């Protein structure tokens, strides 16, 4: 049921272009807060550790993902959540108007 | 790591060209139109498990989408011997035989062509100018090759710190120069070479060009103190009242310098910027805020509002009515913190019977209340604590310690916090719902201090490097300082910058 709701919400986000807008917003906030630079330097560490010739994207994803997730600033999460909520309430109003 | 892909990709390109990549990219990754988005929304699911997962990949040889985490795309690749797939989030190509992503110049060019088109016609985008990484031009590549020495700026580097020689009581100027060269957004403007001189052929007379040269000196990495004689001369020529070797007031110098910079940004001829609201020079973009003055008629409650542009906020320190009571009785309350000063600055003030104003609505002379609040916050806020009393021949310096915070929230002093009953509902500001962009929060980055008396004194300043390193600048002497040193200092001019910047 949960997965179903997720899929519907995601679909609506993509269709209306909201997902792309939010993605740009998130990207900008993460760059502004220095998150991107931090992760970039982690990546460099991983590459140095594993050796440039042997490291794969999967290695990087495995090492970076948990750190990246933990480092997202709370304010950024709050802002995104707010915007998604606003979007959903707009959508709900829109559909109820159609009736 | 090369941009020639791998042998498998080359073989694929030889057989099928770059069209499969281009088609998949344009339909599912770049997504220019609303229709394309609808198709994308419906079809971007894994064909095996029907989930929309992260890292969905599209097979390059047939129509199949598979998720990465559950290895569906891997299974597909193995069973069908379709070795190449595209990551639908980023447009990168993975080769399952090489077991890694491969990069091919032709495909990267195609991808770039999509991002350069104004296809992101995201109506109502939240971000007006999305960030894109810097790509060097041919000239820049040549310059970089010719100058192979690189300086790495990390959180410990002290690039940007430089002492200034005192040219004879010029410590007042030195402190302001230190504060300006360490104003992050101003530094970025000058180091990015954004100034075009409005006095062609006379760049030596242009104060903005001189500032640009100054930034070059500061960030050159040179350690010997700089001698700012050209700057001093330009200031003397453009602000006669500051000329001479006497000690001047640092605050006066700041305002005069901002004024000359603002004028020179627009040139000496041409449009005079008498209406700062129309000016878009870097000085106005950074320093100009809007101070709202609301005068309420006691008779008919009509509110007359004016908004004036300001470059700084001057705060009284002397004894006066307390900030927390709406009273007009002269008090002996002396503020001991920046917040108290601001509260007093923005409290509604009863204009007595000797200062009746003609009300525009009821057309009679009435007593009124006046209140000042901030309508528009500047990117850099400068607070001037009025320590120098110049009342009727009596010159005195107020040396009381006034505490100031490292982080400042201006929300309670905004015009939007003012309720309709002509004043704040109560001085204890209730939980203000956090707005989406916490736009009113500031961080301290420079403090100018005056030591001594009104006759004989000396200016020094503290400036902040990176996020948390403070340095004391005493003319040519730069020493490391702690934030406690800074917060315990007397404080005369306090410089704060916004924490979150919204670029227009």
CSV table of C-alpha atoms in Angstrom, one decimal, chain B:
chain,number,residue,atom,x,y,z
B,1,UNK,CA,40.2,6.5,-17.2
B,2,UNK,CA,39.8,7.6,-20.7
B,3,UNK,CA,37.2,9.3,-22.8
B,4,UNK,CA,37.4,6.6,-25.4
B,5,UNK,CA,34.9,4.2,-23.7
B,6,UNK,CA,35.8,0.6,-23.9
B,7,UNK,CA,36.1,-1.8,-26.7
B,8,UNK,CA,32.5,-3.0,-26.2
B,9,UNK,CA,31.2,0.5,-26.5
B,10,UNK,CA,33.3,1.1,-29.5
B,11,UNK,CA,31.9,-2.0,-31.1
B,12,UNK,CA,28.4,-1.0,-30.3
B,13,UNK,CA,28.9,2.5,-31.8
B,14,UNK,CA,30.4,1.0,-34.9
B,15,UNK,CA,27.3,-1.2,-35.3
B,16,UNK,CA,24.5,1.1,-34.2
B,17,UNK,CA,25.9,4.6,-34.0
B,18,UNK,CA,25.1,7.1,-31.3
B,19,UNK,CA,21.4,7.3,-32.0
B,20,UNK,CA,20.2,4.8,-29.4
B,21,UNK,CA,22.0,6.8,-26.7
B,22,UNK,CA,20.6,10.1,-28.0
B,23,UNK,CA,17.1,8.8,-28.2
B,24,UNK,CA,17.1,7.4,-24.7
B,25,UNK,CA,18.8,10.5,-23.4
B,26,UNK,CA,16.3,12.9,-24.9
B,27,UNK,CA,13.2,10.9,-23.8
B,28,UNK,CA,14.1,10.0,-20.3
B,29,UNK,CA,17.0,12.1,-19.1
B,30,UNK,CA,16.8,15.6,-20.5
B,31,UNK,CA,13.0,15.6,-20.8
B,32,UNK,CA,12.3,18.9,-22.4
B,33,UNK,CA,8.5,18.9,-22.7
B,34,UNK,CA,5.5,18.2,-20.5
B,35,UNK,CA,4.5,15.3,-22.8
B,36,UNK,CA,8.0,13.8,-22.5
B,37,UNK,CA,7.7,14.0,-18.7
B,38,UNK,CA,4.4,12.2,-18.7
B,39,UNK,CA,5.8,9.4,-20.7
B,40,UNK,CA,8.7,9.3,-18.4
B,41,UNK,CA,6.5,9.2,-15.3
B,42,UNK,CA,4.6,6.2,-16.7
B,43,UNK,CA,7.4,4.2,-18.1
B,44,UNK,CA,10.3,4.6,-15.7
B,45,UNK,CA,9.7,1.4,-13.8
B,46,UNK,CA,11.8,-1.7,-13.7
B,47,UNK,CA,10.4,-4.2,-16.2
B,48,UNK,CA,11.1,-7.1,-13.9
B,49,UNK,CA,9.8,-5.9,-10.5
B,50,UNK,CA,7.7,-2.9,-11.6
B,51,UNK,CA,9.2,-0.7,-9.0
B,52,UNK,CA,10.5,2.8,-9.5
B,53,UNK,CA,13.8,2.5,-7.8
B,54,UNK,CA,16.9,4.6,-7.7
B,55,UNK,CA,19.6,3.9,-10.3
B,56,UNK,CA,17.2,2.6,-12.9
B,57,UNK,CA,19.1,1.7,-16.1
B,58,UNK,CA,17.9,1.4,-19.7
B,59,UNK,CA,19.4,-1.2,-21.9
B,60,UNK,CA,21.0,0.2,-25.0
B,61,UNK,CA,20.3,-2.7,-27.2
B,62,UNK,CA,16.6,-3.3,-26.6
B,63,UNK,CA,13.6,-1.8,-24.7
B,64,UNK,CA,14.2,-2.9,-21.2
B,65,UNK,CA,14.5,-0.9,-17.9
B,66,UNK,CA,16.0,-2.6,-14.9
B,67,UNK,CA,16.9,-1.6,-11.5
B,68,UNK,CA,20.5,-1.7,-10.3
B,69,UNK,CA,20.1,-2.5,-6.6
B,70,UNK,CA,18.2,-5.7,-7.2
B,71,UNK,CA,20.5,-6.5,-10.1
B,72,UNK,CA,17.7,-6.9,-12.6
B,73,UNK,CA,19.6,-4.9,-15.2
B,74,UNK,CA,22.6,-7.2,-14.6
B,75,UNK,CA,20.5,-10.3,-15.1
B,76,UNK,CA,19.1,-8.8,-18.3
B,77,UNK,CA,22.6,-8.0,-19.6
B,78,UNK,CA,23.8,-11.5,-18.9
B,79,UNK,CA,20.9,-13.3,-20.3
B,80,UNK,CA,20.5,-11.3,-23.4
B,81,UNK,CA,24.2,-10.5,-23.9
B,82,UNK,CA,23.3,-6.8,-24.0
B,83,UNK,CA,26.4,-5.4,-22.4
B,84,UNK,CA,25.6,-1.7,-22.3
B,85,UNK,CA,23.1,0.2,-20.3
B,86,UNK,CA,22.4,3.8,-19.4
B,87,UNK,CA,21.8,5.1,-15.9
B,88,UNK,CA,18.6,7.1,-16.3
B,89,UNK,CA,19.5,9.5,-13.5
B,90,UNK,CA,22.7,10.8,-14.9
B,91,UNK,CA,23.0,9.5,-18.4
B,92,UNK,CA,26.2,7.6,-17.8
B,93,UNK,CA,26.9,4.3,-19.6
B,94,UNK,CA,27.8,1.1,-17.9
B,95,UNK,CA,29.6,-1.8,-19.6
B,96,UNK,CA,28.8,-5.1,-17.8
B,97,UNK,CA,31.7,-6.9,-19.3
B,98,UNK,CA,34.2,-4.2,-18.0
B,99,UNK,CA,32.1,-4.1,-14.8
B,100,UNK,CA,32.3,-0.3,-14.6
B,101,UNK,CA,31.0,2.9,-16.1
B,102,UNK,CA,32.8,4.0,-19.3
B,103,UNK,CA,33.1,7.4,-20.7
B,104,UNK,CA,33.0,8.2,-24.3
B,105,UNK,CA,33.7,11.7,-25.8
B,106,UNK,CA,31.0,11.4,-28.5
B,107,UNK,CA,28.3,10.5,-26.0
B,108,UNK,CA,29.5,13.2,-23.6
B,109,UNK,CA,29.2,15.8,-26.3
B,110,UNK,CA,25.6,14.6,-27.0
B,111,UNK,CA,24.8,14.9,-23.3
B,112,UNK,CA,26.2,18.3,-23.1
B,113,UNK,CA,24.2,19.5,-26.1
B,114,UNK,CA,21.1,18.7,-24.2
B,115,UNK,CA,22.0,20.6,-21.1
B,116,UNK,CA,23.0,23.6,-23.0
B,117,UNK,CA,19.7,24.0,-24.7
B,118,UNK,CA,17.2,26.1,-22.7
B,119,UNK,CA,15.2,22.9,-22.4
B,120,UNK,CA,14.9,23.2,-18.7
B,121,UNK,CA,11.9,25.4,-19.2
B,122,UNK,CA,10.9,24.5,-15.8
B,123,UNK,CA,8.1,26.9,-15.4
B,124,UNK,CA,8.3,28.4,-11.9
B,125,UNK,CA,11.7,27.0,-11.1
B,126,UNK,CA,12.8,27.6,-7.6
B,127,UNK,CA,16.3,28.3,-8.5
B,128,UNK,CA,16.9,31.0,-11.2
B,129,UNK,CA,20.5,30.2,-12.0
B,130,UNK,CA,21.4,26.7,-11.4
B,131,UNK,CA,25.0,26.0,-10.5
B,132,UNK,CA,27.3,24.6,-13.2
B,133,UNK,CA,30.9,23.6,-12.8
B,134,UNK,CA,33.5,25.9,-14.2
B,135,UNK,CA,35.0,25.0,-17.6
B,136,UNK,CA,38.2,26.8,-18.5
B,137,UNK,CA,38.4,28.8,-21.7
B,138,UNK,CA,41.3,28.4,-24.1
B,139,UNK,CA,43.0,31.5,-22.7
B,140,UNK,CA,42.6,30.2,-19.2
B,141,UNK,CA,44.0,26.8,-20.2
B,142,UNK,CA,47.1,28.6,-21.6
B,143,UNK,CA,47.5,30.7,-18.5
B,144,UNK,CA,47.3,27.7,-16.2
B,145,UNK,CA,49.9,25.9,-18.3
B,146,UNK,CA,52.3,28.8,-18.2
B,147,UNK,CA,51.9,29.2,-14.4
B,148,UNK,CA,52.2,25.7,-13.0
B,149,UNK,CA,52.5,26.8,-9.3
B,150,UNK,CA,49.3,26.0,-7.5
B,151,UNK,CA,48.2,27.2,-4.1
B,152,UNK,CA,45.8,25.0,-2.2
B,153,UNK,CA,43.3,26.8,-0.1
B,154,UNK,CA,42.1,24.6,2.8
B,155,UNK,CA,40.6,25.4,6.1
B,156,UNK,CA,44.0,26.3,7.5
B,157,UNK,CA,45.2,28.6,4.9
B,158,UNK,CA,45.6,32.3,5.7
B,159,UNK,CA,45.3,33.6,2.2
B,160,UNK,CA,43.7,37.0,2.3
B,161,UNK,CA,45.4,38.1,5.5
B,162,UNK,CA,47.7,41.0,5.2
B,163,UNK,CA,48.8,43.9,7.4
B,164,UNK,CA,48.4,47.5,6.5
B,165,UNK,CA,51.0,50.2,7.3
B,166,UNK,CA,49.7,53.1,9.3
B,167,UNK,CA,50.4,56.2,7.2
B,168,UNK,CA,49.8,58.6,10.1
B,169,UNK,CA,46.6,58.1,12.1
B,170,UNK,CA,45.2,56.0,9.3
B,171,UNK,CA,44.2,53.1,11.5
B,172,UNK,CA,40.6,54.2,11.0
B,173,UNK,CA,41.0,53.5,7.3
B,174,UNK,CA,43.0,50.3,7.8
B,175,UNK,CA,40.2,48.7,9.9
B,176,UNK,CA,37.5,49.5,7.3
B,177,UNK,CA,39.8,48.1,4.6
B,178,UNK,CA,40.3,44.9,6.6
B,179,UNK,CA,36.5,44.6,7.1
B,180,UNK,CA,35.8,45.1,3.4
B,181,UNK,CA,38.4,42.8,2.1
B,182,UNK,CA,37.0,40.1,4.3
B,183,UNK,CA,33.4,40.6,3.3
B,184,UNK,CA,32.9,37.3,1.5
B,185,UNK,CA,30.5,38.4,-1.2
B,186,UNK,CA,32.5,41.5,-1.9
B,187,UNK,CA,35.7,39.4,-2.1
B,188,UNK,CA,34.0,37.1,-4.5
B,189,UNK,CA,32.8,40.0,-6.7
B,190,UNK,CA,36.3,41.4,-7.1
B,191,UNK,CA,38.2,38.1,-7.4
B,192,UNK,CA,35.8,37.1,-10.1
B,193,UNK,CA,36.8,40.3,-12.0
B,194,UNK,CA,33.2,41.6,-12.1
B,195,UNK,CA,34.0,45.3,-12.2
B,196,UNK,CA,34.0,47.2,-15.4
B,197,UNK,CA,35.6,50.6,-15.0
B,198,UNK,CA,33.2,53.4,-15.7
B,199,UNK,CA,36.1,55.8,-16.2
B,200,UNK,CA,37.8,54.4,-19.2
B,201,UNK,CA,41.4,55.7,-19.5
B,202,UNK,CA,41.3,56.9,-15.9
B,203,UNK,CA,41.3,53.7,-14.0
B,204,UNK,CA,43.7,55.3,-11.5
B,205,UNK,CA,41.0,57.7,-10.4
B,206,UNK,CA,38.4,55.0,-9.9
B,207,UNK,CA,38.0,53.9,-6.4
B,208,UNK,CA,36.4,50.7,-7.4
B,209,UNK,CA,39.4,49.8,-9.6
B,210,UNK,CA,41.6,50.7,-6.6
B,211,UNK,CA,39.6,48.3,-4.5
B,212,UNK,CA,40.1,45.6,-7.1
B,213,UNK,CA,43.8,46.2,-7.0
B,214,UNK,CA,43.7,46.1,-3.2
B,215,UNK,CA,42.0,42.7,-3.3
B,216,UNK,CA,44.7,41.5,-5.6
B,217,UNK,CA,47.3,42.6,-3.1
B,218,UNK,CA,45.5,40.9,-0.2
B,219,UNK,CA,45.0,37.6,-1.9
B,220,UNK,CA,48.3,37.5,-3.6
B,221,UNK,CA,49.8,35.5,-0.7
B,222,UNK,CA,52.3,38.2,0.0
B,223,UNK,CA,53.1,38.4,3.7
B,224,UNK,CA,54.7,41.8,4.1
B,225,UNK,CA,52.3,44.6,5.1
B,226,UNK,CA,50.7,46.6,2.3
B,227,UNK,CA,51.1,50.3,2.0
B,228,UNK,CA,47.7,51.7,0.9
B,229,UNK,CA,49.0,55.2,-0.2
B,230,UNK,CA,47.0,55.2,-3.4
B,231,UNK,CA,43.8,54.3,-1.6
B,232,UNK,CA,44.4,57.1,0.9
B,233,UNK,CA,45.0,59.6,-1.8
B,234,UNK,CA,41.8,58.6,-3.7
B,235,UNK,CA,39.8,58.9,-0.5
B,236,UNK,CA,41.2,62.3,0.2
B,237,UNK,CA,40.4,63.5,-3.4
B,238,UNK,CA,36.9,62.2,-3.3
B,239,UNK,CA,35.9,62.8,0.3
B,240,UNK,CA,37.6,66.1,1.2
B,241,UNK,CA,36.2,66.1,4.7
B,242,UNK,CA,38.3,63.2,5.6
B,243,UNK,CA,41.6,64.6,4.2
B,244,UNK,CA,44.4,65.4,6.6
B,245,UNK,CA,46.5,63.5,9.1
B,246,UNK,CA,44.1,63.7,12.0
B,247,UNK,CA,42.4,60.7,13.4
B,248,UNK,CA,39.0,60.4,11.8
B,249,UNK,CA,36.0,58.4,12.7
B,250,UNK,CA,36.0,54.9,11.2
B,251,UNK,CA,32.2,54.9,10.8
B,252,UNK,CA,32.4,58.2,8.8
B,253,UNK,CA,35.1,56.7,6.7
B,254,UNK,CA,33.0,53.6,6.0
B,255,UNK,CA,30.0,55.6,4.8
B,256,UNK,CA,32.2,58.0,2.7
B,257,UNK,CA,34.0,55.0,1.2
B,258,UNK,CA,30.7,53.2,0.3
B,259,UNK,CA,29.4,56.4,-1.1
B,260,UNK,CA,32.4,57.0,-3.4
B,261,UNK,CA,32.4,53.3,-4.4
B,262,UNK,CA,28.7,53.5,-5.2
B,263,UNK,CA,29.3,56.7,-7.3
B,264,UNK,CA,32.3,55.3,-9.1
B,265,UNK,CA,30.4,52.1,-9.9
B,266,UNK,CA,28.1,54.2,-12.0
B,267,UNK,CA,30.7,56.5,-13.4
B,268,UNK,CA,31.1,60.2,-13.0
B,269,UNK,CA,28.8,61.2,-15.9
B,270,UNK,CA,25.6,59.5,-16.9
B,271,UNK,CA,22.7,58.5,-14.7
B,272,UNK,CA,23.1,59.9,-11.3
B,273,UNK,CA,22.0,57.4,-8.7
B,274,UNK,CA,19.9,59.7,-6.6
B,275,UNK,CA,17.3,57.0,-6.2
B,276,UNK,CA,19.2,54.1,-4.7
B,277,UNK,CA,16.2,51.9,-5.3
B,278,UNK,CA,17.1,51.9,-8.9
B,279,UNK,CA,20.8,51.3,-8.5
B,280,UNK,CA,22.1,47.9,-9.0
B,281,UNK,CA,25.8,48.4,-8.2
B,282,UNK,CA,27.6,45.9,-6.1
B,283,UNK,CA,27.6,48.2,-3.1
B,284,UNK,CA,23.8,48.6,-3.1
B,285,UNK,CA,23.4,44.9,-3.7
B,286,UNK,CA,25.4,44.1,-0.6
B,287,UNK,CA,24.9,46.9,1.8
B,288,UNK,CA,21.6,48.6,1.2
B,289,UNK,CA,18.7,47.7,3.4
B,290,UNK,CA,15.3,49.4,3.7
B,291,UNK,CA,14.3,51.1,7.0
B,292,UNK,CA,10.6,51.4,7.4
B,293,UNK,CA,9.2,54.3,9.4
B,294,UNK,CA,5.6,54.1,10.5
B,295,UNK,CA,3.9,57.1,11.9
B,296,UNK,CA,0.5,56.5,13.4
B,297,UNK,CA,-2.0,59.3,14.0
B,298,UNK,CA,-3.3,59.1,17.5
B,299,UNK,CA,-6.6,60.5,16.4
B,300,UNK,CA,-7.7,58.4,13.5
B,301,UNK,CA,-5.1,55.6,13.6
B,302,UNK,CA,-4.0,56.2,10.0
B,303,UNK,CA,-0.5,54.9,9.4
B,304,UNK,CA,1.8,56.8,7.2
B,305,UNK,CA,4.7,54.6,6.0
B,306,UNK,CA,8.0,55.6,4.4
B,307,UNK,CA,10.9,53.4,3.5
B,308,UNK,CA,14.4,54.8,3.4
B,309,UNK,CA,17.5,53.1,2.1
B,310,UNK,CA,20.2,52.7,4.6
B,311,UNK,CA,23.7,51.3,4.6
B,312,UNK,CA,24.1,50.8,8.3
B,313,UNK,CA,22.1,51.0,11.5
B,314,UNK,CA,23.3,53.5,14.1
B,315,UNK,CA,22.3,52.6,17.6
B,316,UNK,CA,22.1,54.9,20.7
B,317,UNK,CA,23.9,53.7,23.7
B,318,UNK,CA,23.2,56.4,26.2
B,319,UNK,CA,20.6,56.4,29.0
B,320,UNK,CA,17.0,56.4,27.8
B,321,UNK,CA,13.7,54.8,28.1
B,322,UNK,CA,13.8,51.1,28.6
B,323,UNK,CA,13.1,48.9,25.6
B,324,UNK,CA,10.5,46.8,27.2
B,325,UNK,CA,7.9,49.3,28.2
B,326,UNK,CA,5.9,51.5,26.0
B,327,UNK,CA,6.6,54.6,27.9
B,328,UNK,CA,7.9,58.0,27.2
B,329,UNK,CA,9.4,58.8,30.5
B,330,UNK,CA,13.0,59.6,30.3
B,331,UNK,CA,14.8,56.6,31.8
B,332,UNK,CA,18.2,55.7,33.0
B,333,UNK,CA,18.3,52.5,31.2
B,334,UNK,CA,21.5,51.8,29.3
B,335,UNK,CA,21.5,48.9,26.9
B,336,UNK,CA,24.2,46.3,27.5
B,337,UNK,CA,23.6,44.1,24.5
B,338,UNK,CA,23.1,44.5,20.8
B,339,UNK,CA,19.7,43.0,21.1
B,340,UNK,CA,18.6,45.5,23.6
B,341,UNK,CA,19.9,48.3,21.4
B,342,UNK,CA,17.8,46.9,18.5
B,343,UNK,CA,14.8,46.5,20.7
B,344,UNK,CA,15.1,50.1,21.7
B,345,UNK,CA,15.6,51.1,18.1
B,346,UNK,CA,12.4,49.5,17.0
B,347,UNK,CA,10.2,50.2,19.8
B,348,UNK,CA,7.2,52.5,19.1
B,349,UNK,CA,8.0,56.0,20.2
B,350,UNK,CA,5.4,58.5,21.3
B,351,UNK,CA,6.0,61.8,19.6
B,352,UNK,CA,5.1,64.4,22.1
B,353,UNK,CA,2.8,67.4,21.8
B,354,UNK,CA,5.7,69.6,20.7
B,355,UNK,CA,6.1,67.4,17.6
B,356,UNK,CA,2.6,67.2,16.2
B,357,UNK,CA,2.4,65.9,12.6
B,358,UNK,CA,-0.2,66.8,10.1
B,359,UNK,CA,-2.1,63.6,9.5
B,360,UNK,CA,-2.8,62.9,5.8
B,361,UNK,CA,-6.1,61.3,6.5
B,362,UNK,CA,-7.9,63.4,9.1
B,363,UNK,CA,-6.0,66.5,8.1
B,364,UNK,CA,-5.4,67.7,11.6
B,365,UNK,CA,-2.3,68.2,13.7
B,366,UNK,CA,-2.2,65.3,16.1
B,367,UNK,CA,0.2,63.6,18.4
B,368,UNK,CA,1.5,60.4,16.9
B,369,UNK,CA,3.6,57.4,17.5
B,370,UNK,CA,6.5,56.5,15.3
B,371,UNK,CA,8.1,53.1,14.9
B,372,UNK,CA,11.2,52.0,13.0
B,373,UNK,CA,11.5,48.5,11.6
B,374,UNK,CA,13.5,46.8,8.9
B,375,UNK,CA,11.6,46.3,5.7
B,376,UNK,CA,14.4,44.9,3.7
B,377,UNK,CA,17.5,43.3,5.1
B,378,UNK,CA,20.9,44.0,3.5
B,379,UNK,CA,23.2,41.1,2.7
B,380,UNK,CA,25.8,42.7,4.9
B,381,UNK,CA,24.5,44.5,8.0
B,382,UNK,CA,26.7,47.0,9.7
B,383,UNK,CA,25.8,48.1,13.2
B,384,UNK,CA,27.2,51.3,14.5
B,385,UNK,CA,27.2,51.6,18.3
B,386,UNK,CA,27.2,55.4,18.9
B,387,UNK,CA,30.0,55.6,21.4
B,388,UNK,CA,31.0,59.1,20.6
B,389,UNK,CA,28.8,61.8,22.2
B,390,UNK,CA,29.0,65.1,20.4
B,391,UNK,CA,26.3,67.0,22.3
B,392,UNK,CA,26.7,70.8,22.7
B,393,UNK,CA,30.4,71.1,23.2
B,394,UNK,CA,30.6,68.1,25.5
B,395,UNK,CA,32.7,65.4,23.9
B,396,UNK,CA,32.6,62.1,25.6
B,397,UNK,CA,33.1,58.5,24.7
B,398,UNK,CA,30.8,55.8,26.0
B,399,UNK,CA,33.0,52.9,26.8
B,400,UNK,CA,30.4,50.6,28.3
B,401,UNK,CA,30.7,47.0,27.2
B,402,UNK,CA,27.9,46.0,24.9
B,403,UNK,CA,27.6,42.4,24.2
B,404,UNK,CA,26.9,41.1,20.7
B,405,UNK,CA,26.2,37.6,19.4
B,406,UNK,CA,28.1,35.5,16.9
B,407,UNK,CA,24.8,34.7,15.2
B,408,UNK,CA,22.0,37.2,15.0
B,409,UNK,CA,18.4,36.7,14.0
B,410,UNK,CA,16.8,39.9,12.7
B,411,UNK,CA,13.2,38.5,12.5
B,412,UNK,CA,11.9,40.3,15.6
B,413,UNK,CA,13.0,43.6,14.2
B,414,UNK,CA,11.4,43.2,10.7
B,415,UNK,CA,8.4,45.2,9.5
B,416,UNK,CA,6.6,41.9,9.1
B,417,UNK,CA,6.8,41.2,12.8
B,418,UNK,CA,5.1,44.4,13.6
B,419,UNK,CA,1.4,43.8,14.3
B,420,UNK,CA,-1.4,46.1,13.4
B,421,UNK,CA,-1.8,47.6,16.8
B,422,UNK,CA,1.1,49.9,16.1
B,423,UNK,CA,3.9,48.1,17.8
B,424,UNK,CA,4.9,44.6,18.6
B,425,UNK,CA,2.2,42.7,20.5
B,426,UNK,CA,4.7,42.0,23.2
B,427,UNK,CA,8.4,42.3,23.4
B,428,UNK,CA,8.8,38.7,24.1
B,429,UNK,CA,8.6,37.4,20.6
B,430,UNK,CA,6.6,34.2,20.5
B,431,UNK,CA,7.7,31.2,18.5
B,432,UNK,CA,7.9,32.6,15.0
B,433,UNK,CA,7.1,29.9,12.5
B,434,UNK,CA,10.3,29.2,10.7
B,435,UNK,CA,9.9,30.4,7.2
B,436,UNK,CA,11.0,28.2,4.3
B,437,UNK,CA,14.2,30.2,3.8
B,438,UNK,CA,15.6,31.2,7.1
B,439,UNK,CA,16.4,34.5,5.6
B,440,UNK,CA,16.9,36.7,8.6
B,441,UNK,CA,19.8,35.0,10.2
B,442,UNK,CA,23.3,36.6,10.2
B,443,UNK,CA,26.8,35.7,11.1
B,444,UNK,CA,29.4,38.0,12.6
B,445,UNK,CA,32.5,38.4,10.4
B,446,UNK,CA,34.2,41.6,11.4
B,447,UNK,CA,34.4,43.9,14.5
B,448,UNK,CA,36.0,47.3,14.6
B,449,UNK,CA,37.1,48.5,18.0
B,450,UNK,CA,38.2,51.8,19.3
B,451,UNK,CA,40.6,52.0,22.2
B,452,UNK,CA,41.2,55.2,24.1
B,453,UNK,CA,39.4,58.4,24.5
B,454,UNK,CA,37.7,60.7,22.1
B,455,UNK,CA,40.8,62.9,21.9
B,456,UNK,CA,43.5,60.2,21.7
B,457,UNK,CA,42.6,56.8,20.4
B,458,UNK,CA,43.4,53.9,18.2
B,459,UNK,CA,41.4,51.6,16.0
B,460,UNK,CA,41.9,47.9,15.7
B,461,UNK,CA,39.7,45.2,14.2
B,462,UNK,CA,38.9,41.5,14.3
B,463,UNK,CA,38.1,39.7,11.1
B,464,UNK,CA,36.9,36.2,10.5
B,465,UNK,CA,38.6,33.8,8.0
B,466,UNK,CA,36.7,30.7,6.8
B,467,UNK,CA,34.0,29.8,9.2
B,468,UNK,CA,35.5,30.0,12.6
B,469,UNK,CA,39.0,31.5,12.6
B,470,UNK,CA,39.5,35.0,13.9
B,471,UNK,CA,42.4,37.3,13.5
B,472,UNK,CA,43.2,40.6,15.1
B,473,UNK,CA,44.4,43.3,12.7
B,474,UNK,CA,46.3,46.1,14.4
B,475,UNK,CA,47.7,48.1,11.4
B,476,UNK,CA,50.6,45.9,10.2
B,477,UNK,CA,50.3,43.4,13.0
B,478,UNK,CA,48.1,40.4,12.4
B,479,UNK,CA,47.7,37.9,15.2
B,480,UNK,CA,45.5,34.9,15.7
B,481,UNK,CA,42.6,35.5,18.1
B,482,UNK,CA,39.8,33.4,19.6
B,483,UNK,CA,36.1,34.0,19.2
B,484,UNK,CA,36.0,34.8,22.9
B,485,UNK,CA,38.5,37.7,22.4
B,486,UNK,CA,36.2,39.0,19.7
B,487,UNK,CA,33.0,38.7,21.7
B,488,UNK,CA,34.5,40.3,24.7
B,489,UNK,CA,35.8,43.3,22.9
B,490,UNK,CA,34.2,46.7,23.3
B,491,UNK,CA,32.7,46.7,19.8
B,492,UNK,CA,32.2,49.9,17.8
B,493,UNK,CA,31.3,48.7,14.3
B,494,UNK,CA,29.8,45.2,14.0
B,495,UNK,CA,29.7,43.6,10.6
B,496,UNK,CA,27.3,40.7,10.0
B,497,UNK,CA,26.5,38.8,6.8
B,498,UNK,CA,23.4,36.8,5.9
B,499,UNK,CA,23.8,33.1,6.4
B,500,UNK,CA,21.8,32.1,3.4
B,501,UNK,CA,22.1,34.1,0.2
B,502,UNK,CA,19.4,34.3,-2.3
B,503,UNK,CA,20.8,35.2,-5.7
B,504,UNK,CA,18.5,37.3,-7.8
